[in-house]
Amino acid sequence: MQKKIISEYKAVTALYTLGWALGNPIFILFLLSKGFSLEAAGLFFAIAKLFHLILEIPSGAFADSFGRKKSTMLSFALSFCGFSLFIFSSNPIVLLASAIMLGSADAFFSGSMEAYSVDRLRQRGAAMHTHKLIASGARALYLMLLLGSILGGFIGTFSYELAIALGLPSLLYGIYYVNSLKSEKRESNFSDSLGNIFRNTTLSLRKCVSISPLFLLMLISFLTGLGAFRLFTGWPEAFSQLFGWGPLETGFVFAGISTMMIAGSKVSEIVYKRKYAFSFAILLMGLFLALSGVLWAPILTLVFVLLFEFSWGIHKPIMGKILHENVPSSLRATMVSLNTASFSAGFSLSGILFFLSGGMAISLSWEISGAFFLLAALIAFFKKL
């Protein structure tokens, strides 16, 4: 039975990821082609993350109260609407609405299907497969990124709009597929669920403060969010500067990034029980990111970015395992959302500061960003996470 649960989790993750993976290597290039500056394009993603942050905890409480399936289906619908607006308009107001929808979609998706699947495992006495579930879902995500990036990068050489639009059918089918999955016992009436949203949000915040590992995970997520913004939004432009690459080459680079994250998630299944595996993975991310900026040269920067993503693939499932070990079932989606909200807070703050600064050389911003990962690694190491 656990194989079926893991397969369904992987399928939902793959469908949602494919919805945006085709456009992933060209989003920044697409906005630049519409006449936006690099700072303004970065602000688009910062706004999306800001609304992700605003709705993250309420959306997790929504999932715990109304049902994780409903939350996941809503995320697919919002994502479909957001990308439709993104493709067919260059009006700043419409793009703002698109950013809000896409950020909200990620908020409702974050943790919902994961919590639904983890609870099903635990109900069947298969809690020991939690790390395998999360790592398998991560590999499905990275595989879709790999395939989507190659295809999207190729199609993007002819049309940015078409490359992004090809992900829309996956989002529509995702709504149907999630609806076909086994119903949850937690679903209740509307008035009870509204009360539960407030109750679960309050309880989750109290749990976060009272349970040391949870609070530390939120702090680490915030720091990695601060550090990740300039890499996640800047690498297409960085390789354009270093190599003169366009959408096709960028797509292949992202495929390489996805491959490294798949490998990292596989390694994570081997090392997750080892002492300091979590802190060591974060330490590697900080070192590789800083070195990619310090040693600003075509091949070296590419290699260190790929090694950063390999380390990212290791740390992500381990963080999920630590989180689920310290969270009760009734608050699982809310706590996962709270952890993601912490990352989004750091990511959004970094994006806003970058915009207000008027821009900064990518190499310098990567050097500074690496320091946030190093600080997070020190916290994880000394607190023995």
Coordinates of C-alpha atoms in Angstrom, one line a residue:
M1 CA 0.0 0.0 0.0
Q2 CA 2.8 2.4 0.8
K3 CA 4.0 2.0 -2.9
K4 CA 0.6 3.2 -4.1
I5 CA 0.7 6.2 -1.7
I6 CA 4.2 7.2 -2.8
S7 CA 3.3 6.7 -6.5
E8 CA 0.3 9.0 -6.1
Y9 CA 2.3 11.6 -4.3
K10 CA 5.0 11.5 -7.1
A11 CA 2.3 11.8 -9.8
V12 CA 0.7 14.9 -8.2
T13 CA 4.1 16.5 -7.7
A14 CA 5.0 15.8 -11.3
L15 CA 1.8 17.2 -12.7
Y16 CA 2.1 20.4 -10.7
T17 CA 5.8 20.8 -11.6
L18 CA 5.3 20.2 -15.3
G19 CA 2.8 23.0 -15.2
W20 CA 5.6 25.6 -14.8
A21 CA 8.8 23.6 -15.6
L22 CA 8.5 24.3 -19.3
G23 CA 8.7 28.0 -18.7
N24 CA 11.2 27.8 -15.9
P25 CA 14.4 28.4 -17.9
I26 CA 12.9 31.4 -19.7
F27 CA 10.7 33.3 -17.2
I28 CA 13.4 35.9 -16.6
L29 CA 14.2 36.1 -20.3
F30 CA 10.5 36.4 -21.1
L31 CA 10.1 39.4 -18.8
L32 CA 13.3 41.0 -20.1
S33 CA 11.9 40.6 -23.6
K34 CA 8.8 42.5 -22.5
G35 CA 11.0 45.5 -21.7
F36 CA 11.4 44.9 -17.9
S37 CA 14.8 45.5 -16.3
L38 CA 16.5 42.7 -14.4
E39 CA 15.6 44.4 -11.1
A40 CA 11.9 44.7 -12.1
A41 CA 11.8 41.0 -13.3
G42 CA 13.3 40.0 -9.9
L43 CA 10.6 42.1 -8.2
F44 CA 7.9 40.0 -10.0
F45 CA 9.2 36.9 -8.3
A46 CA 9.7 38.7 -5.0
I47 CA 6.0 39.7 -5.1
A48 CA 4.9 36.2 -5.9
K49 CA 6.9 34.9 -2.9
L50 CA 5.5 37.7 -0.7
F51 CA 2.0 36.5 -1.4
H52 CA 3.2 33.0 -0.9
L53 CA 4.4 34.2 2.5
I54 CA 1.1 36.0 3.3
L55 CA -1.0 33.0 2.5
E56 CA 1.3 30.3 3.5
I57 CA 0.1 29.7 7.1
P58 CA -3.6 30.4 6.5
S59 CA -3.4 28.0 3.4
G60 CA -1.9 25.3 5.6
A61 CA -4.6 25.8 8.1
F62 CA -7.1 25.7 5.2
A63 CA -5.7 22.3 4.2
D64 CA -5.9 20.9 7.7
S65 CA -9.4 22.2 8.1
F66 CA -11.2 21.9 4.7
G67 CA -9.1 19.0 3.4
R68 CA -5.7 18.6 1.8
K69 CA -7.2 17.5 -1.5
K70 CA -9.3 20.7 -1.8
S71 CA -6.2 22.8 -1.1
T72 CA -4.2 20.9 -3.7
M73 CA -6.9 21.3 -6.4
L74 CA -7.2 25.0 -5.6
S75 CA -3.4 25.4 -6.2
F76 CA -3.7 23.8 -9.6
A77 CA -6.6 26.1 -10.6
L78 CA -4.8 29.3 -9.3
S79 CA -1.6 28.3 -11.1
F80 CA -3.5 27.8 -14.4
C81 CA -5.1 31.2 -14.1
G82 CA -1.8 32.9 -13.1
F83 CA 0.2 31.5 -16.0
S84 CA -2.6 32.3 -18.5
L85 CA -2.4 36.0 -17.4
F86 CA 1.4 35.8 -17.5
I87 CA 1.5 34.6 -21.1
F88 CA -1.1 36.8 -22.7
S89 CA -0.3 40.3 -21.2
S90 CA 2.6 42.6 -20.7
N91 CA 0.5 45.1 -18.7
P92 CA 2.2 45.7 -15.3
I93 CA -1.2 45.5 -13.4
V94 CA -2.1 42.2 -15.1
L95 CA 1.4 40.8 -14.4
L96 CA 1.0 41.9 -10.8
A97 CA -2.3 39.9 -10.6
S98 CA -0.4 37.0 -12.2
A99 CA 2.3 37.1 -9.6
I100 CA -0.3 37.2 -6.8
M101 CA -2.1 34.1 -8.2
L102 CA 1.1 32.2 -8.7
G103 CA 2.4 33.0 -5.2
S104 CA -1.0 32.0 -3.8
A105 CA -1.0 28.7 -5.8
D106 CA 2.3 27.7 -4.3
A107 CA 1.0 28.5 -0.9
F108 CA -2.0 26.2 -1.3
F109 CA 0.1 23.5 -2.8
S110 CA 2.9 23.7 -0.3
G111 CA 2.6 20.9 2.3
S112 CA -1.0 19.9 1.3
M113 CA -0.3 16.8 -0.7
E114 CA 2.8 16.0 1.4
A115 CA 0.7 16.1 4.6
Y116 CA -2.1 14.1 3.0
S117 CA 0.4 11.4 1.9
V118 CA 2.4 11.3 5.2
D119 CA -0.8 10.8 7.2
R120 CA -1.9 8.0 5.0
L121 CA 1.4 6.3 5.6
R122 CA 1.2 6.7 9.3
Q123 CA -2.4 5.4 9.4
R124 CA -1.1 2.2 7.8
G125 CA 1.8 1.9 10.2
A126 CA 4.4 2.8 7.5
A127 CA 5.8 6.0 9.1
M128 CA 9.3 4.7 8.5
H129 CA 8.7 5.4 4.8
T130 CA 8.3 9.1 5.3
H131 CA 11.8 10.1 4.2
K132 CA 11.4 7.8 1.1
L133 CA 8.1 9.5 0.3
I134 CA 9.6 13.0 0.5
A135 CA 12.8 12.0 -1.4
S136 CA 10.7 10.3 -4.1
G137 CA 8.6 13.4 -4.5
A138 CA 11.7 15.5 -4.8
R139 CA 13.0 13.3 -7.6
A140 CA 9.7 13.5 -9.5
L141 CA 9.9 17.3 -9.2
Y142 CA 13.5 17.4 -10.4
L143 CA 12.8 15.0 -13.2
M144 CA 9.9 17.2 -14.5
L145 CA 12.2 20.2 -14.2
L146 CA 14.9 18.3 -16.3
L147 CA 12.5 17.3 -19.0
G148 CA 10.5 20.5 -19.0
S149 CA 13.6 22.6 -19.1
I150 CA 15.0 20.9 -22.2
L151 CA 11.7 21.0 -24.0
G152 CA 10.9 24.5 -22.8
G153 CA 14.3 25.9 -23.7
F154 CA 14.0 24.4 -27.2
I155 CA 10.5 25.7 -27.8
G156 CA 11.5 29.0 -26.3
T157 CA 13.9 29.7 -29.1
F158 CA 10.8 30.0 -31.3
S159 CA 8.2 31.3 -28.9
Y160 CA 8.4 32.1 -25.1
E161 CA 4.6 32.2 -24.9
L162 CA 4.1 28.7 -26.5
A163 CA 6.7 27.2 -24.2
I164 CA 4.9 28.4 -21.1
A165 CA 1.4 27.6 -22.5
L166 CA 2.3 23.9 -23.0
G167 CA 2.3 23.5 -19.3
L168 CA -1.3 24.5 -18.9
P169 CA -2.9 21.1 -19.8
S170 CA -0.9 19.5 -17.0
L171 CA -2.5 21.8 -14.5
L172 CA -6.0 21.1 -15.8
Y173 CA -5.5 17.4 -15.6
G174 CA -4.0 17.8 -12.1
I175 CA -7.3 19.0 -10.8
Y176 CA -9.1 15.9 -12.2
Y177 CA -6.4 13.5 -10.9
V178 CA -6.3 14.9 -7.3
N179 CA -10.1 14.8 -7.2
S180 CA -10.0 11.1 -8.0
L181 CA -7.8 10.2 -5.0
K182 CA -9.1 8.7 -1.8
S183 CA -11.2 11.1 0.3
E184 CA -10.1 12.4 3.7
K185 CA -11.9 11.8 6.9
R186 CA -11.0 15.3 8.2
E187 CA -13.3 17.1 5.8
S188 CA -16.0 18.9 7.8
N189 CA -18.7 21.6 7.3
F190 CA -17.9 25.2 6.3
S191 CA -18.5 26.9 9.7
D192 CA -16.4 24.3 11.6
S193 CA -13.6 24.5 9.1
L194 CA -13.4 28.3 9.3
G195 CA -13.0 28.0 13.1
N196 CA -10.3 25.3 12.6
I197 CA -8.3 27.6 10.4
F198 CA -7.8 30.1 13.2
R199 CA -7.3 27.4 15.8
N200 CA -4.7 25.5 13.7
T201 CA -2.8 28.7 12.9
T202 CA -2.6 29.7 16.5
L203 CA -1.6 26.2 17.7
S204 CA 1.1 25.9 15.0
L205 CA 2.7 29.2 16.0
R206 CA 2.7 28.0 19.6
K207 CA 4.2 24.7 18.6
C208 CA 6.9 26.4 16.6
V209 CA 7.9 28.5 19.6
S210 CA 7.7 25.7 22.2
I211 CA 9.5 23.0 20.2
S212 CA 13.1 23.9 19.7
P213 CA 13.8 21.9 16.5
L214 CA 10.8 23.4 14.8
F215 CA 11.8 27.0 15.6
L216 CA 15.4 26.3 14.5
L217 CA 14.1 24.8 11.2
M218 CA 12.1 28.0 10.6
L219 CA 15.1 30.1 11.2
I220 CA 17.2 28.0 8.9
S221 CA 14.6 28.2 6.2
F222 CA 14.5 32.0 6.6
L223 CA 18.3 32.3 6.2
T224 CA 18.3 29.9 3.1
G225 CA 15.5 32.0 1.6
L226 CA 17.7 35.1 2.0
G227 CA 20.6 33.4 0.3
A228 CA 18.7 31.6 -2.5
F229 CA 17.0 34.6 -4.1
R230 CA 19.9 35.9 -6.2
L231 CA 20.9 32.4 -7.4
F232 CA 17.4 31.3 -8.3
T233 CA 16.5 34.5 -10.1
G234 CA 20.0 35.4 -11.4
W235 CA 21.5 32.3 -12.9
P236 CA 19.9 32.6 -16.4
E237 CA 21.2 36.2 -16.8
A238 CA 24.6 35.1 -15.3
F239 CA 25.2 32.4 -17.9
S240 CA 23.9 34.8 -20.6
Q241 CA 26.7 37.2 -19.5
L242 CA 29.4 34.5 -19.1
F243 CA 28.6 32.4 -22.2
G244 CA 26.2 34.5 -24.3
W245 CA 23.6 31.7 -24.0
G246 CA 20.0 32.0 -25.0
P247 CA 16.9 30.0 -24.1
L248 CA 18.0 26.7 -25.6
E249 CA 21.3 26.6 -23.8
T250 CA 19.6 27.8 -20.6
G251 CA 17.2 25.0 -20.8
F252 CA 20.0 22.4 -21.0
V253 CA 21.7 24.1 -18.0
F254 CA 18.5 23.8 -16.0
A255 CA 18.3 20.2 -17.1
G256 CA 21.8 19.7 -15.6
I257 CA 20.6 21.5 -12.4
S258 CA 17.6 19.1 -12.2
T259 CA 19.9 16.1 -12.7
M260 CA 22.1 17.2 -9.9
M261 CA 19.1 17.7 -7.6
I262 CA 17.8 14.2 -8.5
A263 CA 21.3 12.8 -7.6
G264 CA 21.3 14.8 -4.4
S265 CA 17.9 13.5 -3.3
K266 CA 19.1 9.9 -3.9
V267 CA 22.2 10.5 -1.8
S268 CA 20.0 12.0 0.9
E269 CA 18.3 8.6 1.3
I270 CA 21.7 7.1 2.1
V271 CA 23.1 9.7 4.4
Y272 CA 20.0 11.1 6.2
K273 CA 20.6 9.0 9.4
R274 CA 24.2 10.2 9.8
K275 CA 25.1 12.8 12.3
Y276 CA 25.4 16.3 11.0
A277 CA 24.3 15.3 7.4
F278 CA 21.8 18.2 7.4
S279 CA 24.3 20.9 8.6
F280 CA 27.0 19.5 6.2
A281 CA 24.7 19.8 3.2
I282 CA 23.9 23.4 4.0
L283 CA 27.6 24.2 4.6
L284 CA 28.3 22.8 1.1
M285 CA 25.6 25.0 -0.4
G286 CA 27.1 28.1 1.2
L287 CA 30.6 27.3 0.1
F288 CA 29.6 26.5 -3.5
L289 CA 27.5 29.6 -3.9
A290 CA 30.2 31.9 -2.5
L291 CA 32.9 30.2 -4.7
S292 CA 30.7 30.6 -7.8
G293 CA 30.8 34.3 -7.2
V294 CA 34.4 34.6 -6.1
L295 CA 35.7 32.5 -9.0
W296 CA 33.6 34.3 -11.6
A297 CA 34.6 32.4 -14.8
P298 CA 32.5 30.5 -17.3
I299 CA 33.3 26.8 -16.5
L300 CA 34.1 27.3 -12.7
T301 CA 30.9 29.2 -12.0
L302 CA 28.8 26.6 -13.9
V303 CA 30.4 23.7 -11.9
F304 CA 29.9 25.4 -8.6
V305 CA 26.3 26.2 -9.4
L306 CA 25.7 22.5 -10.2
L307 CA 27.3 21.4 -7.0
F308 CA 25.2 23.9 -5.1
E309 CA 22.1 22.2 -6.6
F310 CA 23.4 18.8 -5.7
S311 CA 23.7 19.8 -2.1
W312 CA 20.2 21.4 -2.2
G313 CA 18.9 18.0 -3.3
I314 CA 20.5 16.4 -0.2
H315 CA 19.3 18.9 2.4
K316 CA 15.6 19.2 1.3
P317 CA 14.4 15.7 2.2
I318 CA 16.3 15.7 5.5
M319 CA 14.7 18.9 6.5
G320 CA 11.3 17.4 5.7
K321 CA 12.0 14.3 7.8
I322 CA 13.1 16.4 10.8
L323 CA 9.9 18.5 10.5
H324 CA 7.5 15.6 10.3
E325 CA 9.1 13.8 13.3
N326 CA 8.2 16.8 15.5
V327 CA 4.7 17.6 14.2
P328 CA 1.3 16.1 15.2
S329 CA -1.0 14.9 12.4
S330 CA -3.7 17.5 13.0
L331 CA -1.2 20.4 12.3
R332 CA 1.0 18.7 9.7
A333 CA 0.0 20.8 6.7
T334 CA 0.0 24.0 8.7
M335 CA 3.5 23.4 10.1
V336 CA 4.9 22.5 6.7
S337 CA 3.4 25.7 5.4
L338 CA 4.9 27.7 8.3
N339 CA 8.3 26.3 7.4
T340 CA 7.8 27.3 3.7
A341 CA 6.6 30.7 4.9
S342 CA 9.9 31.2 6.6
F343 CA 11.8 30.5 3.4
S344 CA 9.4 32.8 1.5
A345 CA 9.9 35.6 4.0
G346 CA 13.7 35.5 3.5
F347 CA 13.3 35.1 -0.3
S348 CA 10.9 38.1 -0.6
L349 CA 13.0 40.3 1.7
S350 CA 16.1 39.6 -0.3
G351 CA 14.2 40.4 -3.6
I352 CA 12.9 43.7 -2.2
L353 CA 16.3 44.8 -0.9
F354 CA 17.9 43.9 -4.3
F355 CA 15.3 46.0 -6.1
L356 CA 15.7 49.0 -3.8
S357 CA 19.5 48.8 -4.1
G358 CA 19.2 49.5 -7.8
G359 CA 20.9 46.3 -8.6
M360 CA 24.2 44.6 -7.7
A361 CA 26.7 42.6 -9.7
I362 CA 25.5 38.9 -9.8
S363 CA 28.9 37.7 -8.7
L364 CA 29.0 39.9 -5.6
S365 CA 25.4 39.1 -4.7
W366 CA 26.3 35.4 -4.8
E367 CA 29.3 35.9 -2.5
I368 CA 27.1 37.7 0.0
S369 CA 24.3 35.1 -0.3
G370 CA 26.7 32.3 0.5
A371 CA 27.2 33.8 3.9
F372 CA 23.5 33.3 4.8
F373 CA 23.9 29.6 4.1
L374 CA 27.0 29.3 6.2
L375 CA 25.2 30.9 9.1
A376 CA 22.3 28.5 8.7
A377 CA 24.9 25.6 8.6
L378 CA 26.4 26.8 11.9
I379 CA 23.0 26.8 13.6
A380 CA 22.2 23.3 12.4
F381 CA 25.6 22.0 13.5
F382 CA 25.7 23.5 17.0
K383 CA 22.0 22.6 17.6
K384 CA 22.6 19.0 16.3
L385 CA 19.8 19.0 13.8

